[in-house]
């Protein structure tokens, strides 16, 4: 069957409802970057290995997420995003994290497509991963090479 809610080859699903996400909702802006086009075809977020997006990702995270998830993703009224425990294990993947951000989960975790463009969500994802202090072996977004040289986020060493 043809799924009209996808903008690329991949179908994305709501994290708690399992229903297809309609990616045509939200801003038209930020849909045509190389990273978004690649992501919609593959589910792979290129920004994960692009340090140049971290500053923007941080800025967006601080406006859209930190009020509930904490300045460093340590958790507040929402769960910690910087450790290796996930309520929804798929959030350890690029695709899963995006699905939760785009479509929301339960309660206060509402859909973010009204606040952030697709491109911005991929940048926020890169920042969320940058905040990680958990076991590198459980960091599915890292390549085997990156796991070997992984250093946990250190707020004192990463100001600004
Ligand atoms: C859950 C990310 C904004 C409140 C989650 C989860 C992720 C996430 C990945 C699932 C965590 C897990 O599986 O353990 C984000 C990002 C945000 C954002 C990246 C910004 C773009 C917010 C905001 C609020 C919020 C603004 C509060 C108004 C919550 C709550 C949960 C949650 C209460 C638990 C929901 C559940 O278990 O179903 N968030 N979030 N989040 N978030 Fe957010
Ligand atoms: Ca957690």
GROMACS .gro file of C-alpha atoms and ligand atoms in nm:
model
  204
    1UNK     CA    1   0.000   0.000   0.000
    2UNK     CA    2   0.108   0.355  -0.065
    3UNK     CA    3   0.158   0.558   0.248
    4UNK     CA    4   0.086   0.919   0.178
    5UNK     CA    5   0.207   1.044   0.513
    6UNK     CA    6   0.575   0.972   0.434
    7UNK     CA    7   0.791   1.234   0.258
    8UNK     CA    8   1.060   0.982   0.162
    9UNK     CA    9   1.104   0.605   0.144
   10UNK     CA   10   1.068   0.548   0.514
   11UNK     CA   11   0.752   0.538   0.719
   12UNK     CA   12   0.772   0.686   1.067
   13UNK     CA   13   0.549   0.578   1.356
   14UNK     CA   14   0.408   0.737   1.668
   15UNK     CA   15   0.606   0.622   1.971
   16UNK     CA   16   0.317   0.516   2.194
   17UNK     CA   17   0.030   0.473   1.947
   18UNK     CA   18   0.218   0.293   1.670
   19UNK     CA   19   0.022   0.483   1.407
   20UNK     CA   20   0.192   0.630   1.098
   21UNK     CA   21   0.316   0.986   1.146
   22UNK     CA   22   0.205   1.241   0.892
   23UNK     CA   23   0.527   1.421   0.809
   24UNK     CA   24   0.345   1.680   0.602
   25UNK     CA   25   0.223   1.845   0.923
   26UNK     CA   26   0.420   2.137   1.053
   27UNK     CA   27   0.659   2.371   0.883
   28UNK     CA   28   0.740   2.352   0.511
   29UNK     CA   29   1.063   2.517   0.603
   30UNK     CA   30   1.361   2.295   0.679
   31UNK     CA   31   1.240   1.997   0.476
   32UNK     CA   32   1.479   2.022   0.186
   33UNK     CA   33   1.822   2.019   0.349
   34UNK     CA   34   2.063   1.741   0.250
   35UNK     CA   35   2.042   1.597   0.601
   36UNK     CA   36   1.660   1.586   0.600
   37UNK     CA   37   1.643   1.434   0.251
   38UNK     CA   38   1.894   1.166   0.352
   39UNK     CA   39   1.709   1.102   0.677
   40UNK     CA   40   1.369   1.063   0.509
   41UNK     CA   41   1.520   0.806   0.272
   42UNK     CA   42   1.732   0.612   0.523
   43UNK     CA   43   1.639   0.697   0.882
   44UNK     CA   44   2.003   0.787   0.936
   45UNK     CA   45   2.084   1.130   1.084
   46UNK     CA   46   2.398   1.270   0.919
   47UNK     CA   47   2.427   1.545   1.178
   48UNK     CA   48   2.535   1.283   1.435
   49UNK     CA   49   2.886   1.314   1.296
   50UNK     CA   50   2.875   1.687   1.217
   51UNK     CA   51   3.010   1.896   1.502
   52UNK     CA   52   2.922   2.218   1.321
   53UNK     CA   53   2.552   2.173   1.407
   54UNK     CA   54   2.604   2.134   1.782
   55UNK     CA   55   2.580   2.501   1.868
   56UNK     CA   56   2.248   2.538   1.687
   57UNK     CA   57   2.129   2.209   1.835
   58UNK     CA   58   2.210   2.330   2.183
   59UNK     CA   59   2.030   2.660   2.128
   60UNK     CA   60   1.717   2.480   2.004
   61UNK     CA   61   1.734   2.223   2.286
   62UNK     CA   62   1.749   2.504   2.542
   63UNK     CA   63   1.436   2.666   2.404
   64UNK     CA   64   1.230   2.353   2.324
   65UNK     CA   65   1.339   2.074   2.560
   66UNK     CA   66   1.549   2.170   2.862
   67UNK     CA   67   1.255   2.313   3.059
   68UNK     CA   68   1.123   1.957   3.094
   69UNK     CA   69   1.434   1.741   3.042
   70UNK     CA   70   1.694   1.954   3.221
   71UNK     CA   71   1.978   2.174   3.102
   72UNK     CA   72   2.207   1.876   3.039
   73UNK     CA   73   1.932   1.621   2.969
   74UNK     CA   74   1.960   1.498   3.327
   75UNK     CA   75   1.581   1.487   3.364
   76UNK     CA   76   1.335   1.718   3.537
   77UNK     CA   77   0.960   1.672   3.487
   78UNK     CA   78   1.050   1.460   3.184
   79UNK     CA   79   1.289   1.164   3.194
   80UNK     CA   80   1.667   1.194   3.160
   81UNK     CA   81   1.786   1.184   2.800
   82UNK     CA   82   2.160   1.166   2.877
   83UNK     CA   83   2.173   0.814   3.025
   84UNK     CA   84   2.134   0.465   2.879
   85UNK     CA   85   1.787   0.386   3.014
   86UNK     CA   86   1.496   0.452   2.778
   87UNK     CA   87   1.126   0.410   2.853
   88UNK     CA   88   1.096   0.345   2.479
   89UNK     CA   89   1.410   0.158   2.367
   90UNK     CA   90   1.375   0.287   2.011
   91UNK     CA   91   1.489   0.628   2.135
   92UNK     CA   92   1.843   0.490   2.121
   93UNK     CA   93   1.814   0.507   1.741
   94UNK     CA   94   1.811   0.814   1.514
   95UNK     CA   95   1.471   0.717   1.377
   96UNK     CA   96   1.314   0.649   1.715
   97UNK     CA   97   1.435   0.972   1.873
   98UNK     CA   98   1.299   1.167   1.580
   99UNK     CA   99   0.963   0.987   1.599
  100UNK     CA  100   0.927   1.074   1.967
  101UNK     CA  101   1.020   1.434   1.903
  102UNK     CA  102   0.800   1.477   1.598
  103UNK     CA  103   0.493   1.293   1.724
  104UNK     CA  104   0.531   1.310   2.102
  105UNK     CA  105   0.475   1.032   2.357
  106UNK     CA  106   0.247   1.046   2.661
  107UNK     CA  107   0.120   1.334   2.871
  108UNK     CA  108   0.339   1.643   2.870
  109UNK     CA  109   0.553   1.504   2.588
  110UNK     CA  110   0.359   1.664   2.306
  111UNK     CA  111   0.440   1.665   1.935
  112UNK     CA  112   0.719   1.907   1.851
  113UNK     CA  113   0.641   1.955   1.482
  114UNK     CA  114   0.472   2.286   1.561
  115UNK     CA  115   0.785   2.417   1.733
  116UNK     CA  116   1.073   2.279   1.528
  117UNK     CA  117   1.135   2.211   1.158
  118UNK     CA  118   1.251   1.864   1.049
  119UNK     CA  119   1.602   1.999   1.004
  120UNK     CA  120   1.596   2.152   1.350
  121UNK     CA  121   1.483   1.821   1.502
  122UNK     CA  122   1.783   1.647   1.351
  123UNK     CA  123   2.010   1.915   1.499
  124UNK     CA  124   1.846   1.883   1.842
  125UNK     CA  125   1.901   1.505   1.817
  126UNK     CA  126   2.273   1.561   1.760
  127UNK     CA  127   2.287   1.779   2.071
  128UNK     CA  128   2.091   1.526   2.281
  129UNK     CA  129   2.344   1.257   2.182
  130UNK     CA  130   2.629   1.495   2.259
  131UNK     CA  131   2.497   1.518   2.619
  132UNK     CA  132   2.529   1.141   2.667
  133UNK     CA  133   2.700   1.008   2.981
  134UNK     CA  134   2.581   0.645   2.960
  135UNK     CA  135   2.751   0.323   2.854
  136UNK     CA  136   2.898   0.373   2.504
  137UNK     CA  137   2.817   0.008   2.427
  138UNK     CA  138   2.449   0.100   2.446
  139UNK     CA  139   2.486   0.408   2.225
  140UNK     CA  140   2.337   0.266   1.904
  141UNK     CA  141   2.394   0.596   1.726
  142UNK     CA  142   2.773   0.566   1.757
  143UNK     CA  143   2.984   0.370   1.511
  144UNK     CA  144   3.212   0.098   1.657
  145UNK     CA  145   3.506   0.338   1.601
  146UNK     CA  146   3.328   0.621   1.785
  147UNK     CA  147   3.249   0.388   2.076
  148UNK     CA  148   3.617   0.324   2.132
  149UNK     CA  149   3.705   0.691   2.165
  150UNK     CA  150   3.380   0.796   2.336
  151UNK     CA  151   3.409   1.055   2.613
  152UNK     CA  152   3.106   1.128   2.828
  153UNK     CA  153   2.970   1.483   2.818
  154UNK     CA  154   3.144   1.711   3.066
  155UNK     CA  155   2.961   2.040   3.125
  156UNK     CA  156   3.279   2.209   3.253
  157UNK     CA  157   3.473   2.121   2.940
  158UNK     CA  158   3.195   2.209   2.698
  159UNK     CA  159   3.081   2.555   2.788
  160UNK     CA  160   2.908   2.735   2.503
  161LIG     C1  161   0.960   1.187   2.704
  161LIG     C2  162   1.264   1.413   2.402
  161LIG     C3  163   1.032   1.830   2.491
  161LIG     C4  164   0.814   1.620   2.869
  161LIG     C5  165   1.058   1.211   2.610
  161LIG     C6  166   1.136   1.110   2.545
  161LIG     C7  167   1.222   1.173   2.461
  161LIG     C8  168   1.196   1.314   2.471
  161LIG     C9  169   1.326   1.110   2.370
  161LIG    C10  170   1.127   0.960   2.570
  161LIG    C11  171   1.236   0.921   2.671
  161LIG    C12  172   1.249   0.773   2.697
  161LIG     O1  173   1.216   0.690   2.609
  161LIG     O2  174   1.300   0.739   2.805
  161LIG    C13  175   1.228   1.546   2.401
  161LIG    C14  176   1.290   1.647   2.318
  161LIG    C15  177   1.222   1.763   2.338
  161LIG    C16  178   1.120   1.737   2.438
  161LIG    C17  179   1.412   1.623   2.230
  161LIG    C18  180   1.238   1.896   2.269
  161LIG    C19  181   1.240   1.898   2.131
  161LIG    C20  182   0.954   1.811   2.604
  161LIG    C21  183   0.877   1.913   2.669
  161LIG    C22  184   0.815   1.853   2.776
  161LIG    C23  185   0.854   1.715   2.776
  161LIG    C24  186   0.871   2.058   2.624
  161LIG    C25  187   0.722   1.914   2.878
  161LIG    C26  188   0.627   2.006   2.843
  161LIG    C27  189   0.832   1.484   2.857
  161LIG    C28  190   0.768   1.384   2.941
  161LIG    C29  191   0.807   1.258   2.889
  161LIG    C30  192   0.897   1.285   2.779
  161LIG    C31  193   0.676   1.408   3.058
  161LIG    C32  194   0.761   1.120   2.934
  161LIG    C33  195   0.653   1.073   2.837
  161LIG    C34  196   0.630   0.925   2.829
  161LIG     O3  197   0.693   0.848   2.904
  161LIG     O4  198   0.550   0.882   2.743
  161LIG     N1  199   1.096   1.334   2.563
  161LIG     N2  200   1.128   1.605   2.473
  161LIG     N3  201   0.938   1.692   2.670
  161LIG     N4  202   0.909   1.422   2.762
  161LIG    FE1  203   1.014   1.511   2.616
  162LIG    CA1  204   1.677   0.799   3.040
   0.00000   0.00000   0.00000
